[in-house]
PDB file of C-alpha atoms and ligand atoms in Angstrom:
ATOM      1  CA  MET A   1     -29.231 -11.624  24.895  1.00 77.00           C
ATOM      2  CA  LYS A   2     -30.309 -12.109  28.493  1.00 86.00           C
ATOM      3  CA  VAL A   3     -29.999 -15.635  29.860  1.00 93.00           C
ATOM      4  CA  SER A   4     -32.388 -16.635  32.630  1.00 96.00           C
ATOM      5  CA  GLY A   5     -30.823 -18.098  35.776  1.00 96.00           C
ATOM      6  CA  ASN A   6     -32.979 -21.193  35.418  1.00 97.00           C
ATOM      7  CA  ALA A   7     -32.067 -21.790  31.776  1.00 97.00           C
ATOM      8  CA  PHE A   8     -29.353 -24.273  30.882  1.00 97.00           C
ATOM      9  CA  CYS A   9     -25.950 -22.663  31.090  1.00 98.00           C
ATOM     10  CA  PRO A  10     -24.683 -21.563  27.642  1.00 97.00           C
ATOM     11  CA  CYS A  11     -21.388 -23.416  28.288  1.00 97.00           C
ATOM     12  CA  GLY A  12     -23.134 -26.751  27.715  1.00 96.00           C
ATOM     13  CA  SER A  13     -22.708 -28.149  31.229  1.00 96.00           C
ATOM     14  CA  GLN A  14     -26.405 -29.172  31.445  1.00 96.00           C
ATOM     15  CA  LYS A  15     -26.537 -27.242  34.733  1.00 98.00           C
ATOM     16  CA  LYS A  16     -28.654 -24.195  35.378  1.00 98.00           C
ATOM     17  CA  PHE A  17     -26.924 -20.943  34.461  1.00 98.00           C
ATOM     18  CA  LYS A  18     -27.298 -19.637  38.027  1.00 98.00           C
ATOM     19  CA  LYS A  19     -25.563 -22.762  39.394  1.00 98.00           C
ATOM     20  CA  CYS A  20     -22.851 -22.765  36.736  1.00 98.00           C
ATOM     21  CA  CYS A  21     -21.031 -19.900  35.000  1.00 98.00           C
ATOM     22  CA  ARG A  22     -23.127 -17.144  36.546  1.00 98.00           C
ATOM     23  CA  VAL A  23     -21.424 -17.650  39.927  1.00 98.00           C
ATOM     24  CA  PHE A  24     -18.184 -16.549  38.248  1.00 98.00           C
ATOM     25  CA  HIS A  25     -19.887 -13.566  36.625  1.00 98.00           C
ATOM     26  CA  GLU A  26     -21.018 -12.626  40.135  1.00 98.00           C
ATOM     27  CA  GLY A  27     -17.515 -12.666  41.567  1.00 97.00           C
ATOM     28  CA  GLU A  28     -16.433 -16.207  42.391  1.00 97.00           C
ATOM     29  CA  SER A  29     -13.000 -17.071  40.957  1.00 96.00           C
ATOM     30  CA  PRO A  30     -12.836 -19.949  38.486  1.00 97.00           C
ATOM     31  CA  SER A  31     -10.582 -22.680  39.869  1.00 96.00           C
ATOM     32  CA  SER A  32      -9.169 -23.604  36.472  1.00 98.00           C
ATOM     33  CA  ALA A  33      -8.528 -22.075  33.078  1.00 98.00           C
ATOM     34  CA  LEU A  34     -11.183 -24.404  31.694  1.00 98.00           C
ATOM     35  CA  GLU A  35     -13.820 -22.971  34.026  1.00 98.00           C
ATOM     36  CA  LEU A  36     -12.713 -19.489  33.074  1.00 98.00           C
ATOM     37  CA  MET A  37     -12.928 -20.314  29.380  1.00 98.00           C
ATOM     38  CA  LYS A  38     -16.456 -21.694  29.735  1.00 98.00           C
ATOM     39  CA  SER A  39     -17.559 -18.744  31.843  1.00 98.00           C
ATOM     40  CA  ARG A  40     -16.218 -16.340  29.209  1.00 98.00           C
ATOM     41  CA  TYR A  41     -18.227 -18.120  26.525  1.00 98.00           C
ATOM     42  CA  SER A  42     -21.297 -17.848  28.757  1.00 98.00           C
ATOM     43  CA  ALA A  43     -20.566 -14.155  29.295  1.00 98.00           C
ATOM     44  CA  TYR A  44     -20.607 -13.670  25.522  1.00 96.00           C
ATOM     45  CA  ALA A  45     -23.898 -15.551  25.340  1.00 96.00           C
ATOM     46  CA  ALA A  46     -25.343 -13.485  28.191  1.00 96.00           C
ATOM     47  CA  SER A  47     -24.039 -10.144  26.815  1.00 95.00           C
ATOM     48  CA  ASN A  48     -21.827  -9.496  29.834  1.00 97.00           C
ATOM     49  CA  SER A  49     -19.065  -7.255  28.499  1.00 97.00           C
ATOM     50  CA  ASP A  50     -17.680  -6.412  31.942  1.00 97.00           C
ATOM     51  CA  TYR A  51     -16.777 -10.023  32.556  1.00 98.00           C
ATOM     52  CA  ILE A  52     -15.053 -10.324  29.178  1.00 98.00           C
ATOM     53  CA  ILE A  53     -13.015  -7.211  29.912  1.00 98.00           C
ATOM     54  CA  ASN A  54     -12.149  -8.171  33.486  1.00 97.00           C
ATOM     55  CA  THR A  55     -10.869 -11.597  32.469  1.00 98.00           C
ATOM     56  CA  THR A  56      -8.687 -10.428  29.558  1.00 98.00           C
ATOM     57  CA  HIS A  57      -4.926 -10.264  30.092  1.00 98.00           C
ATOM     58  CA  ARG A  58      -3.168  -6.932  29.490  1.00 97.00           C
ATOM     59  CA  ASP A  59      -1.027  -8.503  26.786  1.00 97.00           C
ATOM     60  CA  ASN A  60      -4.068  -9.529  24.712  1.00 97.00           C
ATOM     61  CA  LYS A  61      -4.317  -7.777  21.348  1.00 95.00           C
ATOM     62  CA  ASP A  62      -7.830  -6.507  22.152  1.00 93.00           C
ATOM     63  CA  TYR A  63      -6.801  -5.070  25.506  1.00 96.00           C
ATOM     64  CA  THR A  64      -7.259  -1.333  25.723  1.00 96.00           C
ATOM     65  CA  THR A  65      -7.734   1.147  28.519  1.00 96.00           C
ATOM     66  CA  ASP A  66     -10.404   2.789  26.333  1.00 97.00           C
ATOM     67  CA  ILE A  67     -13.134   0.746  28.026  1.00 96.00           C
ATOM     68  CA  ASN A  68     -16.003   2.496  26.235  1.00 97.00           C
ATOM     69  CA  SER A  69     -14.820   1.686  22.732  1.00 97.00           C
ATOM     70  CA  TRP A  70     -13.878  -1.837  23.826  1.00 97.00           C
ATOM     71  CA  LYS A  71     -17.389  -2.343  25.228  1.00 97.00           C
ATOM     72  CA  LYS A  72     -18.926  -1.025  22.051  1.00 96.00           C
ATOM     73  CA  GLN A  73     -16.872  -3.470  20.009  1.00 95.00           C
ATOM     74  CA  ILE A  74     -17.996  -6.358  22.234  1.00 95.00           C
ATOM     75  CA  TYR A  75     -21.639  -5.268  22.036  1.00 94.00           C
ATOM     76  CA  ASP A  76     -21.458  -5.084  18.243  1.00 95.00           C
ATOM     77  CA  PHE A  77     -20.301  -8.701  18.300  1.00 94.00           C
ATOM     78  CA  PHE A  78     -23.075  -9.704  20.773  1.00 92.00           C
ATOM     79  CA  ASN A  79     -25.710  -8.010  18.678  1.00 92.00           C
ATOM     80  CA  HIS A  80     -24.768  -9.752  15.466  1.00 94.00           C
ATOM     81  CA  THR A  81     -24.108 -13.189  16.872  1.00 96.00           C
ATOM     82  CA  GLU A  82     -26.124 -16.091  18.206  1.00 96.00           C
ATOM     83  CA  PHE A  83     -24.190 -18.314  20.604  1.00 96.00           C
ATOM     84  CA  LYS A  84     -25.380 -21.837  19.872  1.00 96.00           C
ATOM     85  CA  GLY A  85     -22.962 -23.962  21.831  1.00 96.00           C
ATOM     86  CA  LEU A  86     -19.488 -24.786  23.021  1.00 98.00           C
ATOM     87  CA  GLU A  87     -17.447 -27.956  22.593  1.00 98.00           C
ATOM     88  CA  ILE A  88     -14.242 -28.440  24.550  1.00 98.00           C
ATOM     89  CA  LEU A  89     -11.763 -30.347  22.410  1.00 98.00           C
ATOM     90  CA  GLU A  90      -8.642 -30.289  24.589  1.00 98.00           C
ATOM     91  CA  PHE A  91      -7.527 -28.932  27.958  1.00 98.00           C
ATOM     92  CA  ILE A  92      -3.858 -28.733  28.882  1.00 98.00           C
ATOM     93  CA  ASP A  93      -3.583 -27.637  32.480  1.00 98.00           C
ATOM     94  CA  GLY A  94      -0.585 -26.038  34.147  1.00 97.00           C
ATOM     95  CA  ASP A  95       0.314 -24.122  37.282  1.00 96.00           C
ATOM     96  CA  ASN A  96       0.533 -20.685  35.699  1.00 97.00           C
ATOM     97  CA  GLU A  97      -0.224 -21.301  32.049  1.00 98.00           C
ATOM     98  CA  ALA A  98      -2.940 -23.437  30.497  1.00 98.00           C
ATOM     99  CA  PHE A  99      -4.450 -24.078  27.075  1.00 98.00           C
ATOM    100  CA  VAL A 100      -7.994 -24.844  26.002  1.00 98.00           C
ATOM    101  CA  THR A 101      -8.921 -25.838  22.475  1.00 98.00           C
ATOM    102  CA  PHE A 102     -12.604 -25.388  21.796  1.00 98.00           C
ATOM    103  CA  LYS A 103     -15.196 -25.063  19.112  1.00 98.00           C
ATOM    104  CA  ALA A 104     -17.558 -22.128  19.494  1.00 97.00           C
ATOM    105  CA  ILE A 105     -20.770 -22.658  17.548  1.00 97.00           C
ATOM    106  CA  LEU A 106     -21.936 -19.277  16.323  1.00 97.00           C
ATOM    107  CA  PHE A 107     -24.317 -17.887  13.763  1.00 97.00           C
ATOM    108  CA  GLN A 108     -24.587 -14.430  12.316  1.00 96.00           C
ATOM    109  CA  GLY A 109     -28.031 -14.498  10.750  1.00 95.00           C
ATOM    110  CA  ALA A 110     -28.078 -17.603   8.553  1.00 95.00           C
ATOM    111  CA  ILE A 111     -24.296 -17.715   8.279  1.00 97.00           C
ATOM    112  CA  ASP A 112     -22.382 -20.261  10.318  1.00 97.00           C
ATOM    113  CA  THR A 113     -19.442 -18.376  11.823  1.00 96.00           C
ATOM    114  CA  SER A 114     -18.336 -21.199  14.124  1.00 97.00           C
ATOM    115  CA  PHE A 115     -14.625 -21.497  14.748  1.00 97.00           C
ATOM    116  CA  ILE A 116     -12.051 -23.612  16.541  1.00 98.00           C
ATOM    117  CA  GLU A 117      -9.547 -21.786  18.703  1.00 98.00           C
ATOM    118  CA  LYS A 118      -6.655 -22.779  20.902  1.00 98.00           C
ATOM    119  CA  SER A 119      -6.656 -20.277  23.740  1.00 98.00           C
ATOM    120  CA  LYS A 120      -3.851 -19.532  26.121  1.00 98.00           C
ATOM    121  CA  PHE A 121      -4.608 -18.620  29.725  1.00 98.00           C
ATOM    122  CA  VAL A 122      -2.190 -17.143  32.241  1.00 98.00           C
ATOM    123  CA  LYS A 123      -2.557 -16.940  35.994  1.00 97.00           C
ATOM    124  CA  VAL A 124      -1.979 -13.468  37.429  1.00 97.00           C
ATOM    125  CA  ASN A 125      -2.315 -12.851  41.173  1.00 95.00           C
ATOM    126  CA  ASN A 126      -4.028 -16.217  41.497  1.00 95.00           C
ATOM    127  CA  MET A 127      -6.628 -15.371  38.842  1.00 96.00           C
ATOM    128  CA  TRP A 128      -6.836 -17.033  35.443  1.00 98.00           C
ATOM    129  CA  LEU A 129      -6.953 -14.579  32.535  1.00 98.00           C
ATOM    130  CA  TYR A 130      -7.448 -15.010  28.798  1.00 98.00           C
ATOM    131  CA  HIS A 131      -4.091 -14.244  27.203  1.00 98.00           C
ATOM    132  CA  SER A 132      -4.406 -15.010  23.493  1.00 98.00           C
ATOM    133  CA  GLY A 133      -5.836 -17.376  20.960  1.00 97.00           C
ATOM    134  CA  GLU A 134      -5.051 -18.856  17.593  1.00 97.00           C
ATOM    135  CA  PHE A 135      -7.539 -20.175  15.079  1.00 96.00           C
ATOM    136  CA  ILE A 136      -7.203 -23.775  14.040  1.00 93.00           C
ATOM    137  CA  GLN A 137      -8.361 -24.935  10.634  1.00 73.00           C
TER     138      GLN A 137
HETATM  139 ZN1   ZN B 201     -21.616 -22.851  32.564  1.00 69.44          ZN
END
């Protein structure tokens, strides 16, 4: 789905998309793992697979150098999912490692596929990257 620059940012900040997560999609570096996490959610909502790929750590289980099949997999997810909102439940900051626990509110058709995840982020060359995540019941 395309998100207009003047629409509210999908991350739930109540700011306009163009003044919030889109600046990161356009090349600015998030200053914290929390900003990165929110901007990745917004990238899912705005169907921006490049941003998802560029902010994923090499050690992530989805990481592959086969960018075309990775993109296809991400697009399949975009196409079947509505991104309804994001709730940040906990943020544990650190110098090179940080954790964000969040609830992603998602629907696939009429089915609520929302989940809670604790994500781990690692700083590499001064850039925060998504390392891994575990689902929380
Ligand atoms: Zn945002």
